[in-house]
PDB file of C-alpha atoms and ligand atoms in Angstrom:
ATOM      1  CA  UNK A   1       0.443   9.017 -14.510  1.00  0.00           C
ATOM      2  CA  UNK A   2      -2.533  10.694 -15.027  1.00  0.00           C
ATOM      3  CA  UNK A   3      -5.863  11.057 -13.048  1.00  0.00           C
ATOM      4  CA  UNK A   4      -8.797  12.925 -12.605  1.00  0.00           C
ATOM      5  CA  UNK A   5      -9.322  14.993  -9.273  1.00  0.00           C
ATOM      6  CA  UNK A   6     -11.173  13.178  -6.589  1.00  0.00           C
ATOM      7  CA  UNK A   7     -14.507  14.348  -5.893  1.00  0.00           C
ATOM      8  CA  UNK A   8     -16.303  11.009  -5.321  1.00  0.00           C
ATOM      9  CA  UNK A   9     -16.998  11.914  -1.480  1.00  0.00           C
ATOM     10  CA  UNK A  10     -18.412  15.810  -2.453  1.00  0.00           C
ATOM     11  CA  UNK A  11     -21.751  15.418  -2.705  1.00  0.00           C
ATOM     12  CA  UNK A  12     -24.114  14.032   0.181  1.00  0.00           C
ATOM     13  CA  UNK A  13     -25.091  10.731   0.005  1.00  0.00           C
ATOM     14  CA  UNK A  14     -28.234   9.129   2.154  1.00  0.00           C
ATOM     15  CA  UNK A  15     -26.367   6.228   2.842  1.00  0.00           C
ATOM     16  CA  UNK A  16     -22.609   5.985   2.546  1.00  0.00           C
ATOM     17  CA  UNK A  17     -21.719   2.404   0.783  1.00  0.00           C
ATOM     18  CA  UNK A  18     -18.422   0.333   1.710  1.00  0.00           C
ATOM     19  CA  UNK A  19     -15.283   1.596   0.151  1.00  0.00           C
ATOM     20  CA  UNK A  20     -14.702  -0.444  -2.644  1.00  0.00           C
ATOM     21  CA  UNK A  21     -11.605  -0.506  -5.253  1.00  0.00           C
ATOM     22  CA  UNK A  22     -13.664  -0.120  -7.930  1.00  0.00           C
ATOM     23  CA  UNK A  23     -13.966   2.211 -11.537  1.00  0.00           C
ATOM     24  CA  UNK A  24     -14.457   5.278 -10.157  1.00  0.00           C
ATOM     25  CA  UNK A  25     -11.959   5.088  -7.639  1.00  0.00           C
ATOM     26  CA  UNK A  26      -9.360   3.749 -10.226  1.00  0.00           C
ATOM     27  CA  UNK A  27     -10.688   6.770 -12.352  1.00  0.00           C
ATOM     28  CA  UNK A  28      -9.071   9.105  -9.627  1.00  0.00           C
ATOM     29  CA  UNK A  29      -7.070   7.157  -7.432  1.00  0.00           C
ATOM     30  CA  UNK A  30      -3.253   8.955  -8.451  1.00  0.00           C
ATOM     31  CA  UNK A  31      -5.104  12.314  -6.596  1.00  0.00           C
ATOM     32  CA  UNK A  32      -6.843  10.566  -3.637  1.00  0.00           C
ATOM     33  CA  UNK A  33      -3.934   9.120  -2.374  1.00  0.00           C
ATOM     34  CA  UNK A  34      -1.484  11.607  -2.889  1.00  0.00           C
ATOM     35  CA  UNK A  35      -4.256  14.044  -0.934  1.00  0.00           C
ATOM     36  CA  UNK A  36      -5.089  11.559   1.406  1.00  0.00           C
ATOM     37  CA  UNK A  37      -1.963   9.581   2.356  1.00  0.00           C
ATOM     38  CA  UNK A  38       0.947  12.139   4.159  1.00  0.00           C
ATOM     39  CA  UNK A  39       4.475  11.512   2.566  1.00  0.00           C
ATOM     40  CA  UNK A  40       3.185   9.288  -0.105  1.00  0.00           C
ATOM     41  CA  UNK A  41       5.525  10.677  -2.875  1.00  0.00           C
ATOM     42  CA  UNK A  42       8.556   9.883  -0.688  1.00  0.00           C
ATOM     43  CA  UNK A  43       7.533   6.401   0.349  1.00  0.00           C
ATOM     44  CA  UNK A  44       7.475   5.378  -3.550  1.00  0.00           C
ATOM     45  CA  UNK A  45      10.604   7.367  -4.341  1.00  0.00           C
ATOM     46  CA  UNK A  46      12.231   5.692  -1.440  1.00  0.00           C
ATOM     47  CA  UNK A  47      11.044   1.810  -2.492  1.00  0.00           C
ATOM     48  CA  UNK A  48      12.563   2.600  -5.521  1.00  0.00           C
ATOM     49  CA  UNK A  49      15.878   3.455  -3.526  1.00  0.00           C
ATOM     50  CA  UNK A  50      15.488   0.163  -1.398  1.00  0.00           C
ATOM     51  CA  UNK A  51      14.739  -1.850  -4.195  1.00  0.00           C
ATOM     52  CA  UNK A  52      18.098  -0.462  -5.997  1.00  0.00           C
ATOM     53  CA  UNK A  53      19.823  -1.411  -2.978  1.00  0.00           C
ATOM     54  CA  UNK A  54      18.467  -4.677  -2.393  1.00  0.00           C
ATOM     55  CA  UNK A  55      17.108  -6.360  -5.497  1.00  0.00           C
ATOM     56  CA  UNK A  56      19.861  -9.448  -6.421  1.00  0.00           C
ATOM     57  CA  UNK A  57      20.209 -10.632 -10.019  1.00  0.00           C
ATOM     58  CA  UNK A  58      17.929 -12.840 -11.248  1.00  0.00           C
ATOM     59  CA  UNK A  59      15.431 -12.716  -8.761  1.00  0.00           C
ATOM     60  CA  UNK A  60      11.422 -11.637  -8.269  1.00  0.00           C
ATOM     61  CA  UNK A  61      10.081  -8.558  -6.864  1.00  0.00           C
ATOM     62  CA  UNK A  62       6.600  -8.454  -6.033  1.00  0.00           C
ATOM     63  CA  UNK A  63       4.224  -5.255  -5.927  1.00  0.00           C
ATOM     64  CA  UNK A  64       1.055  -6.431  -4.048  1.00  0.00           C
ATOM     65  CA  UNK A  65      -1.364  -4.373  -4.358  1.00  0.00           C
ATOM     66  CA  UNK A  66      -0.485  -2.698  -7.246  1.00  0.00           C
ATOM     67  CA  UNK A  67      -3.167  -0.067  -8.198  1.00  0.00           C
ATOM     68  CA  UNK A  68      -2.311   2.067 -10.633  1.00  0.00           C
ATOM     69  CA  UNK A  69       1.253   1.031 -10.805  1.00  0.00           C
ATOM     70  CA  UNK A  70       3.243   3.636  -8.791  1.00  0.00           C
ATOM     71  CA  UNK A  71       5.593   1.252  -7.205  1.00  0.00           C
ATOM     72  CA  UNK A  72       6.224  -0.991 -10.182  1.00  0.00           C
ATOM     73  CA  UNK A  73       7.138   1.946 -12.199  1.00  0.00           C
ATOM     74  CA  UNK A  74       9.214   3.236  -9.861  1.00  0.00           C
ATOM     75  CA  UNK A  75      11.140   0.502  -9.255  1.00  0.00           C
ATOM     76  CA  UNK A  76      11.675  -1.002 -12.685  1.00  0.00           C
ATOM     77  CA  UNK A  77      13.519   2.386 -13.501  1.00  0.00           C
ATOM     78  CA  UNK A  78      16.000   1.026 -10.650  1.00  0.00           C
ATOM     79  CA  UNK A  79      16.871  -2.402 -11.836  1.00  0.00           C
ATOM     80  CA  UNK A  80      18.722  -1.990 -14.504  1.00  0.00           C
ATOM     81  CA  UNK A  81      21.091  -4.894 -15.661  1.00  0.00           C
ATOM     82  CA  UNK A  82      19.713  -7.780 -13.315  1.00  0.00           C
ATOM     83  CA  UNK A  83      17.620  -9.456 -15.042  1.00  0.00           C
ATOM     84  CA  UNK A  84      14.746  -9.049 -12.355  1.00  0.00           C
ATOM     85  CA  UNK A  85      11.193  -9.792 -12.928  1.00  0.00           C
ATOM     86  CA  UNK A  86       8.315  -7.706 -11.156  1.00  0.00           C
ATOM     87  CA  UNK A  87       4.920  -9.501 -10.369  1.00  0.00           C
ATOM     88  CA  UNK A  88       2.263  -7.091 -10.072  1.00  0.00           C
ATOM     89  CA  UNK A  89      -1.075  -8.273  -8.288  1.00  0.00           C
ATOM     90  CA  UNK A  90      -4.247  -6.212  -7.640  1.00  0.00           C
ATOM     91  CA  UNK A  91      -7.917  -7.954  -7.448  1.00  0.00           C
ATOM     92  CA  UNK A  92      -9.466  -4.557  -8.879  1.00  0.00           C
ATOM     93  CA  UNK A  93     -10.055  -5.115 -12.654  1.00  0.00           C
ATOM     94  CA  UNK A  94     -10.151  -1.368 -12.987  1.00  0.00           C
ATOM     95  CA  UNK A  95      -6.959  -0.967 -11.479  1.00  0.00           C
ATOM     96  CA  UNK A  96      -5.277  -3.633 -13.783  1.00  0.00           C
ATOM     97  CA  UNK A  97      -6.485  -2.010 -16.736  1.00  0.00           C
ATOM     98  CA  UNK A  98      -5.283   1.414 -15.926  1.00  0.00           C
ATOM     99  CA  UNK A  99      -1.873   0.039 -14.549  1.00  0.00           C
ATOM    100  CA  UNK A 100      -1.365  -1.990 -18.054  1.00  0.00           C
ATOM    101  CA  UNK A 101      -1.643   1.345 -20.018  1.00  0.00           C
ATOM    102  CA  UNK A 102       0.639   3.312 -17.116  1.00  0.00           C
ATOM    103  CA  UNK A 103       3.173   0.268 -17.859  1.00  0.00           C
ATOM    104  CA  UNK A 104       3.058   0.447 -21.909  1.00  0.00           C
ATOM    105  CA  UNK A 105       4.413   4.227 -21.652  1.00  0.00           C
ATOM    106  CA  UNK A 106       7.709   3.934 -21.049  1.00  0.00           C
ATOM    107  CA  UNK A 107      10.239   1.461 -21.842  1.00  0.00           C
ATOM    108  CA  UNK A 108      11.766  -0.578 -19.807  1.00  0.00           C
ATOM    109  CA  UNK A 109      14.022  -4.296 -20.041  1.00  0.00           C
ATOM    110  CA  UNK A 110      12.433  -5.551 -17.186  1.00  0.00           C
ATOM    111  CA  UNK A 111       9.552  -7.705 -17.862  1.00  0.00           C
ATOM    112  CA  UNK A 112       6.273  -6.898 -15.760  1.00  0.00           C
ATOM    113  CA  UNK A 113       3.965  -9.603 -14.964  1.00  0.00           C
ATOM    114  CA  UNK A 114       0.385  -7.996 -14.761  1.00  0.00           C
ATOM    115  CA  UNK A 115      -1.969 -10.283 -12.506  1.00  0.00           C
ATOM    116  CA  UNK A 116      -5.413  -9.491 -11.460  1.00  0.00           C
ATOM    117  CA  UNK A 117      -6.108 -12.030  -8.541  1.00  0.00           C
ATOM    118  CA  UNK A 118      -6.228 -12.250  -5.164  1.00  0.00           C
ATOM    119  CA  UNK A 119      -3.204 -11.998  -2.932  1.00  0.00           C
ATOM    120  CA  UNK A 120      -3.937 -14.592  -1.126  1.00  0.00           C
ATOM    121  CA  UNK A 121      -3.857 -17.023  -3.808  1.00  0.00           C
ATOM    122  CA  UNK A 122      -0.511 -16.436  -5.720  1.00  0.00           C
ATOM    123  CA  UNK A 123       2.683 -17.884  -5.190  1.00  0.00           C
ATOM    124  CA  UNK A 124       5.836 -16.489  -4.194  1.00  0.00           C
ATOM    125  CA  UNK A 125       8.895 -17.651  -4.709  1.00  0.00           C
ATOM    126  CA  UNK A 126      12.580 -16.527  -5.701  1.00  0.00           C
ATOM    127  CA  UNK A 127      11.469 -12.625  -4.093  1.00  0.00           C
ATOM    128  CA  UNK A 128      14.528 -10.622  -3.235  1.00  0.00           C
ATOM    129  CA  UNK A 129      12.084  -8.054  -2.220  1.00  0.00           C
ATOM    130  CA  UNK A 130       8.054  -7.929  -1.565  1.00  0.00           C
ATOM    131  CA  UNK A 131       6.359  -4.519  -1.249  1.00  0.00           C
ATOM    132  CA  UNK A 132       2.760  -4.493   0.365  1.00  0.00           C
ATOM    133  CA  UNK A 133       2.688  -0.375  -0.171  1.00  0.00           C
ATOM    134  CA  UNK A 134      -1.226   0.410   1.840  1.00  0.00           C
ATOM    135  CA  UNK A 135      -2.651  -3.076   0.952  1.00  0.00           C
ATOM    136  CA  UNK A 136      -2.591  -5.165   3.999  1.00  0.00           C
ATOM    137  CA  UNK A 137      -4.592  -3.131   5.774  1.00  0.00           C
ATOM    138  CA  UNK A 138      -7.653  -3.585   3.436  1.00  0.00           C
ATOM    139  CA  UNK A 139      -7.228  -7.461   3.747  1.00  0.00           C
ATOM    140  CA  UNK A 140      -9.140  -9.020   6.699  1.00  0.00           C
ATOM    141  CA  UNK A 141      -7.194  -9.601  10.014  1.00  0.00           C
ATOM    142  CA  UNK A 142      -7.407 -13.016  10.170  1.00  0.00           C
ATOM    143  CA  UNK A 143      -5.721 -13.343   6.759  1.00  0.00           C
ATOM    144  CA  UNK A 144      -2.847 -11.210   7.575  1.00  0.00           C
ATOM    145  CA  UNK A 145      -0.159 -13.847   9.178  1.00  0.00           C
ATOM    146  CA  UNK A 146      -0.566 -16.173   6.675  1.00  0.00           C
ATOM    147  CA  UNK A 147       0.058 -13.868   4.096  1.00  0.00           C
ATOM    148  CA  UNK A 148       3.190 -12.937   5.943  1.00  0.00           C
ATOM    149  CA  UNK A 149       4.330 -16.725   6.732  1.00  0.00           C
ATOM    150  CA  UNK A 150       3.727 -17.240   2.571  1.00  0.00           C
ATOM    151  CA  UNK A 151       6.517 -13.841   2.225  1.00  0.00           C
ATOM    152  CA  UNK A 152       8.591 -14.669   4.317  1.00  0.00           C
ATOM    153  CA  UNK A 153       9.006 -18.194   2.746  1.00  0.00           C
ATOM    154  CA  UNK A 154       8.763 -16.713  -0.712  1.00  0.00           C
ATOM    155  CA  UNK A 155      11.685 -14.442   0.227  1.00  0.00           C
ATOM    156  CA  UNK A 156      15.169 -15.569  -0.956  1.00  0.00           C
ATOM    157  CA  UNK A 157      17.790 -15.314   2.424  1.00  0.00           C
ATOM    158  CA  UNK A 158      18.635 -11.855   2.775  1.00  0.00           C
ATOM    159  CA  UNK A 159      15.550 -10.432   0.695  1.00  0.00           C
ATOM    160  CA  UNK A 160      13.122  -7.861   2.103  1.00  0.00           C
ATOM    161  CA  UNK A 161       9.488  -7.040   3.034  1.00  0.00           C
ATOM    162  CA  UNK A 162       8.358  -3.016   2.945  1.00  0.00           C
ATOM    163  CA  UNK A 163       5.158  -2.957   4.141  1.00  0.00           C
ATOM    164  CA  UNK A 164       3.367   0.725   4.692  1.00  0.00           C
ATOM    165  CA  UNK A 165       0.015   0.806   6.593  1.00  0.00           C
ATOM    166  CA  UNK A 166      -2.147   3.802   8.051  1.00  0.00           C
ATOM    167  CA  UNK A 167      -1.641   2.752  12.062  1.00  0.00           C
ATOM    168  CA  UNK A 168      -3.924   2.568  15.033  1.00  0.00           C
ATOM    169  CA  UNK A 169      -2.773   3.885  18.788  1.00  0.00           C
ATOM    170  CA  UNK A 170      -3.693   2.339  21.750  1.00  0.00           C
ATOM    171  CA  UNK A 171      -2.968   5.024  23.714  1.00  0.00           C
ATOM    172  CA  UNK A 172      -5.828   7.350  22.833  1.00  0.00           C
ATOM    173  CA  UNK A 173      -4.501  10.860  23.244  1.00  0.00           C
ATOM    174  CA  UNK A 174      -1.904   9.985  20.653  1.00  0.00           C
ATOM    175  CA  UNK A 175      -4.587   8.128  18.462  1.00  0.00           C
ATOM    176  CA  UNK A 176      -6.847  11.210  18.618  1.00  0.00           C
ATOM    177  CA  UNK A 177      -4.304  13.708  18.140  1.00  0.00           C
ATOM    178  CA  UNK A 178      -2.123  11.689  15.167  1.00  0.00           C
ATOM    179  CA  UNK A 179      -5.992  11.263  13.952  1.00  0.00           C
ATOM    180  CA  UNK A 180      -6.499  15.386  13.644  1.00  0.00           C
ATOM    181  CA  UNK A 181      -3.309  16.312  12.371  1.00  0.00           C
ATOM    182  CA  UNK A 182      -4.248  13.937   9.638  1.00  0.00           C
ATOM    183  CA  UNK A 183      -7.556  15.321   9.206  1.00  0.00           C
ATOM    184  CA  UNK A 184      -5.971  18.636   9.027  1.00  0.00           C
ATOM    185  CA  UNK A 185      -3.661  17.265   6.391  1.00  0.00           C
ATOM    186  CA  UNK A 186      -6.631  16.314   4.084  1.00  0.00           C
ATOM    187  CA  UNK A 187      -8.198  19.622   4.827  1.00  0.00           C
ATOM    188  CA  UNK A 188      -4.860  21.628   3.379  1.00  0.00           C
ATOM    189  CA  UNK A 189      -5.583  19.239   0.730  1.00  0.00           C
ATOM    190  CA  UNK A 190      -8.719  20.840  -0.551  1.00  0.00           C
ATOM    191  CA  UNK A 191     -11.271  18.210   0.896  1.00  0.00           C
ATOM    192  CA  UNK A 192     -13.994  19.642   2.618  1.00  0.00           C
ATOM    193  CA  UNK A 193     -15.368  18.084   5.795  1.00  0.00           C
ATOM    194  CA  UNK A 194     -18.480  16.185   4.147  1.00  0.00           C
ATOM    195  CA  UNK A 195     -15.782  14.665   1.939  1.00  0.00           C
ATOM    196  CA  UNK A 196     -13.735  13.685   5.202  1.00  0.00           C
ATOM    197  CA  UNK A 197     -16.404  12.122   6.780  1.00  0.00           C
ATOM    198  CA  UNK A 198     -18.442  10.708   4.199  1.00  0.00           C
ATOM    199  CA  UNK A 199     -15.036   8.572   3.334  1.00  0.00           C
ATOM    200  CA  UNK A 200     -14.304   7.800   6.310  1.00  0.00           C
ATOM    201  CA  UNK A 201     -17.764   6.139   7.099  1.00  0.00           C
ATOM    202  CA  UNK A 202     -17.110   4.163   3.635  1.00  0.00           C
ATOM    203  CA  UNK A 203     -13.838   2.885   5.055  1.00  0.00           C
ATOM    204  CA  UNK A 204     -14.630   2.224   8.372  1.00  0.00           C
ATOM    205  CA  UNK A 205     -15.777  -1.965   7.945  1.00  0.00           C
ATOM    206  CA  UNK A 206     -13.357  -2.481   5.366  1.00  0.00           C
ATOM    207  CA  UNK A 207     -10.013  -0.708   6.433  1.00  0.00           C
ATOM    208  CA  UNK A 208      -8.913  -2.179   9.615  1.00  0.00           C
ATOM    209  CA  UNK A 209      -5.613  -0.922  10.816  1.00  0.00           C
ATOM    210  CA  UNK A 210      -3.440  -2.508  13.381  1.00  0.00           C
ATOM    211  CA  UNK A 211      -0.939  -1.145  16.004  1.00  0.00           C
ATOM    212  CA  UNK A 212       2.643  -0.429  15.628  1.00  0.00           C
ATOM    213  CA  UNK A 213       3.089  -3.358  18.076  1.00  0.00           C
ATOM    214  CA  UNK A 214       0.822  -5.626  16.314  1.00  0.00           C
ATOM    215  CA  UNK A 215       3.119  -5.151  13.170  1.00  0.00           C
ATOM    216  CA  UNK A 216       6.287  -5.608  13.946  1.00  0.00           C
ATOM    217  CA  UNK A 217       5.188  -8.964  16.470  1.00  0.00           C
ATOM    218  CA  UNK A 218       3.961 -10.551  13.778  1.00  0.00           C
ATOM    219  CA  UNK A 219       6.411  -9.718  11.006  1.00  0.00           C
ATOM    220  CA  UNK A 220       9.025 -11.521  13.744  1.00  0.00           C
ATOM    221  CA  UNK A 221       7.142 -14.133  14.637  1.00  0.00           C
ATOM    222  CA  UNK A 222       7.401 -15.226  10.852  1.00  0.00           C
ATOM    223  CA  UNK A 223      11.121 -15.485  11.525  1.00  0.00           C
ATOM    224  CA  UNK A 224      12.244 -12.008   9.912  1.00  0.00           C
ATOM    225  CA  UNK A 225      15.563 -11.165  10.922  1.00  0.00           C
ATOM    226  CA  UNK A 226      15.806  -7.754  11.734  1.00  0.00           C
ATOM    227  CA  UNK A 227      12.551  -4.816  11.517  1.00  0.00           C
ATOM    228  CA  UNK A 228      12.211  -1.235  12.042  1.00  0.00           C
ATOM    229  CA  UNK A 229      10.093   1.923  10.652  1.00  0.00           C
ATOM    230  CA  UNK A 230      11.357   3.835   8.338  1.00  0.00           C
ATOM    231  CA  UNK A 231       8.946   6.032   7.960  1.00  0.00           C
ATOM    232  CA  UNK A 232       6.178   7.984   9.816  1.00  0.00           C
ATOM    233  CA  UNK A 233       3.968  10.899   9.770  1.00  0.00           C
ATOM    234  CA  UNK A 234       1.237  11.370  11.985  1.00  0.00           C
ATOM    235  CA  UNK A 235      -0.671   7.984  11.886  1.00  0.00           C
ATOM    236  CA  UNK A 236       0.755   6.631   8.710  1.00  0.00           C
ATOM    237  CA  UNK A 237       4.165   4.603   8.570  1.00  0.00           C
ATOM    238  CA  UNK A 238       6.062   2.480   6.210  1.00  0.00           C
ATOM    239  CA  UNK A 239       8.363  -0.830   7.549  1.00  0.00           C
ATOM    240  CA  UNK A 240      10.970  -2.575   6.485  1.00  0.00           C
ATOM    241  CA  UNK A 241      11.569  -6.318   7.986  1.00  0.00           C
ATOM    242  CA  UNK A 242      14.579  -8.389   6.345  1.00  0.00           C
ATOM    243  CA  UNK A 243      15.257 -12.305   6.098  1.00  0.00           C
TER     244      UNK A 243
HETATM  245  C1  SAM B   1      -4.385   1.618  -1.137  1.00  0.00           C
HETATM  246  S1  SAM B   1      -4.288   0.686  -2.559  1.00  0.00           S
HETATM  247  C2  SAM B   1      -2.539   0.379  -2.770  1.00  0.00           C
HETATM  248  C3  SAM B   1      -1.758   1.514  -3.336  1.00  0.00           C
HETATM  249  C4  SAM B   1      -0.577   1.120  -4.191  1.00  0.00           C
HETATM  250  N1  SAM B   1       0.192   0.041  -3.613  1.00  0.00           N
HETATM  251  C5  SAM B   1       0.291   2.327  -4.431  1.00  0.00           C
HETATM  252  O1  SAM B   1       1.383   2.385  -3.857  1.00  0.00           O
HETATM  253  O2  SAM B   1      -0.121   3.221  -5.166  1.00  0.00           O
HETATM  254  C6  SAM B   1      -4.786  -0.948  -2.142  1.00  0.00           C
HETATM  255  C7  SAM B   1      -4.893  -1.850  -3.369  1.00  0.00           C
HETATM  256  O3  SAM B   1      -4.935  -3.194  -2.927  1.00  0.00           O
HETATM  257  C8  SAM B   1      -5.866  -3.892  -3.721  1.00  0.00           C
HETATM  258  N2  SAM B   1      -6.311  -5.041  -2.917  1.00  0.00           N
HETATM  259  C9  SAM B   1      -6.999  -5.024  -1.746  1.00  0.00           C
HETATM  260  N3  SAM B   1      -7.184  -6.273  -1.287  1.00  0.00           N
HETATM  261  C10 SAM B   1      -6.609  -7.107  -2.209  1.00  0.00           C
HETATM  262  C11 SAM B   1      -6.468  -8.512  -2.320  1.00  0.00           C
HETATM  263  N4  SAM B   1      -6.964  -9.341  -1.386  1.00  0.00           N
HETATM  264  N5  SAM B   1      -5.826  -9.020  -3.396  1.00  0.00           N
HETATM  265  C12 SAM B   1      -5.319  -8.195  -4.356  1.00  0.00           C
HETATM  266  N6  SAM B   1      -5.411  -6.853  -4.296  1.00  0.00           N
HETATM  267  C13 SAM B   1      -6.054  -6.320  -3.242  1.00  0.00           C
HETATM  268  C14 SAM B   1      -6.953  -2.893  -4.054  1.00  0.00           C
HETATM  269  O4  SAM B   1      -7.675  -3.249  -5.209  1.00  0.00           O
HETATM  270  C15 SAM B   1      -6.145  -1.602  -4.211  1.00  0.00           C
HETATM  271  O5  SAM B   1      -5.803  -1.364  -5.559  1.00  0.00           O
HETATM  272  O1  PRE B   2      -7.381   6.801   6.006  1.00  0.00           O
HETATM  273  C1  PRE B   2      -7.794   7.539   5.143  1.00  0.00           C
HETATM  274  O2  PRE B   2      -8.562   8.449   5.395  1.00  0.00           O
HETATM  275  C2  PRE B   2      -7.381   7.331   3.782  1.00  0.00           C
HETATM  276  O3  PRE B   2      -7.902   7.953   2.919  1.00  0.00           O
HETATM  277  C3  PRE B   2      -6.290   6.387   3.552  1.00  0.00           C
HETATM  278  C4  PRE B   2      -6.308   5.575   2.292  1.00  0.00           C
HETATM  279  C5  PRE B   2      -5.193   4.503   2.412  1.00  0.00           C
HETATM  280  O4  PRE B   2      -4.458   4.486   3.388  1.00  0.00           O
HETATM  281  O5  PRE B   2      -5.099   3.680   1.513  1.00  0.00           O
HETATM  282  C6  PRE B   2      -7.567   4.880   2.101  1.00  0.00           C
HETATM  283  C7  PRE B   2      -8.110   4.625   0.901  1.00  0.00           C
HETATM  284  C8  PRE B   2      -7.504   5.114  -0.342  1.00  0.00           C
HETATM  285  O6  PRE B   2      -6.829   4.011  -0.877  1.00  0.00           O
HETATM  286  C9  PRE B   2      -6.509   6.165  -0.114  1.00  0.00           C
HETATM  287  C10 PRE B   2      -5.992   6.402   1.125  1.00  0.00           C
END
């Protein structure tokens, strides 16, 4: 996949505007999350390993969220034989478009269904696994059980949800210290501290993490079966809740 290096942040700006999903961000979005977002490379890798351990034959697998494409590709190189469709759903046109031509360069016998829409609004049914890879998080709180209740009825018994976020501490010594080490992580990264902070004022109204605790309440009060992380580092994590 390619992408150009993010620099969107690098220059001062008088007023820093909302984050948005938008052409320039799809431009160089393969760079800004791998620099931004620790153990990014091994999430995808390992949703590719959980969806070759858990997708059934004949079912649906939905990427929500889909960007550019990294976890669709990943796992429709895992599913061979089952006669599984993915639905891929992102409401960024830019994102679509760029995920389309990712898609048409490789080969594959599983059948990718490209939506740009709204998660909100499209049905799921038959899943034998959902991913919501960094999504949720961007989608209002007061959207986020339903969307859940909708999964988990979507989800065929037995099937999965993997849902990574970026995580919020209550306890604030942990929040501010899980906080730095990420900071320092972006830093190693090559951004510089106008970048850092200019982003971070863009995402501030429209990224709205939740706690640990918040998560996993939630995902059982939906009826999922069974929950744990599976992944953390510093204030980033990735869940896996089963039916
Ligand atoms: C951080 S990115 C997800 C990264 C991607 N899953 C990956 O693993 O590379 C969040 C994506 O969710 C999309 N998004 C945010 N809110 C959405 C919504 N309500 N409906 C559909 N897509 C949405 C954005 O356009 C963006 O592409
Ligand atoms: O929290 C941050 O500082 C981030 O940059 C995180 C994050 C994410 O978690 O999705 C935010 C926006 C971009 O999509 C890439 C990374």
């Amino acid at each position: 996949m390619t992408s150009s290096q993010d620099n969107i942040y690098a220059k001062p700006y008088q007023k820093v505007s909302d984050f948005q999903f938008d052409d320039k961000v799809a431009g160089v979005f393969n760079d800004m999350i791998r620099r931004s977002v620790p153990g990014y490379g091994q999430i995808i890798n390992t949703i590719g390993d959980l969806a070759h351990k858990n997708a059934t034959p004949n079912s649906k697998i939905y990427d929500l969220g889909c960007s550019l494409g990294a976890v669709t590709l990943n796992v429709r190189r895992r599913l061979e034989g089952r006669n599984c469709q993915i639905i891929a759903v992102d409401n960024s046109e830019s994102m679509i478009e760029r995920c389309k031509q990712n898609l048409s360069a490789y080969v594959s016998e599983t059948p990718v269904k490209l939506i740009c829409g709204d998660i909100r609004d499209i049905e799921i049914e038959q899943a034998s696994i959902v991913i919501l890879n960094f999504t949720m998080q961007f989608l209002a709180p007061v959207h986020r059980e339903r969307l859940l209740k909708k999964i988990y009825d979507g989800l065929l018994p037995g099937g999965i949800l993997v849902l990574s976020e970026k995580l919020y501490f209550e306890q604030d010594r942990i929040q501010a210290t899980l906080d730095d080490l990420h900071l320092d992580f972006k830093r190693a990264n090559g951004y510089s501290e106008l970048e850092i902070s200019q982003k971070r004022s863009s995402l501030e109204n429209v990224m709205k993490p939740d706690t640990l605790q918040q998560h996993e309440e939630r995902i059982r009060a939906q009826g999922f079966d069974q929950f744990s992380v599976w992944f953390q580092c510093f204030n980033f994590a990735s869940m896996v809740a089963m039916k």
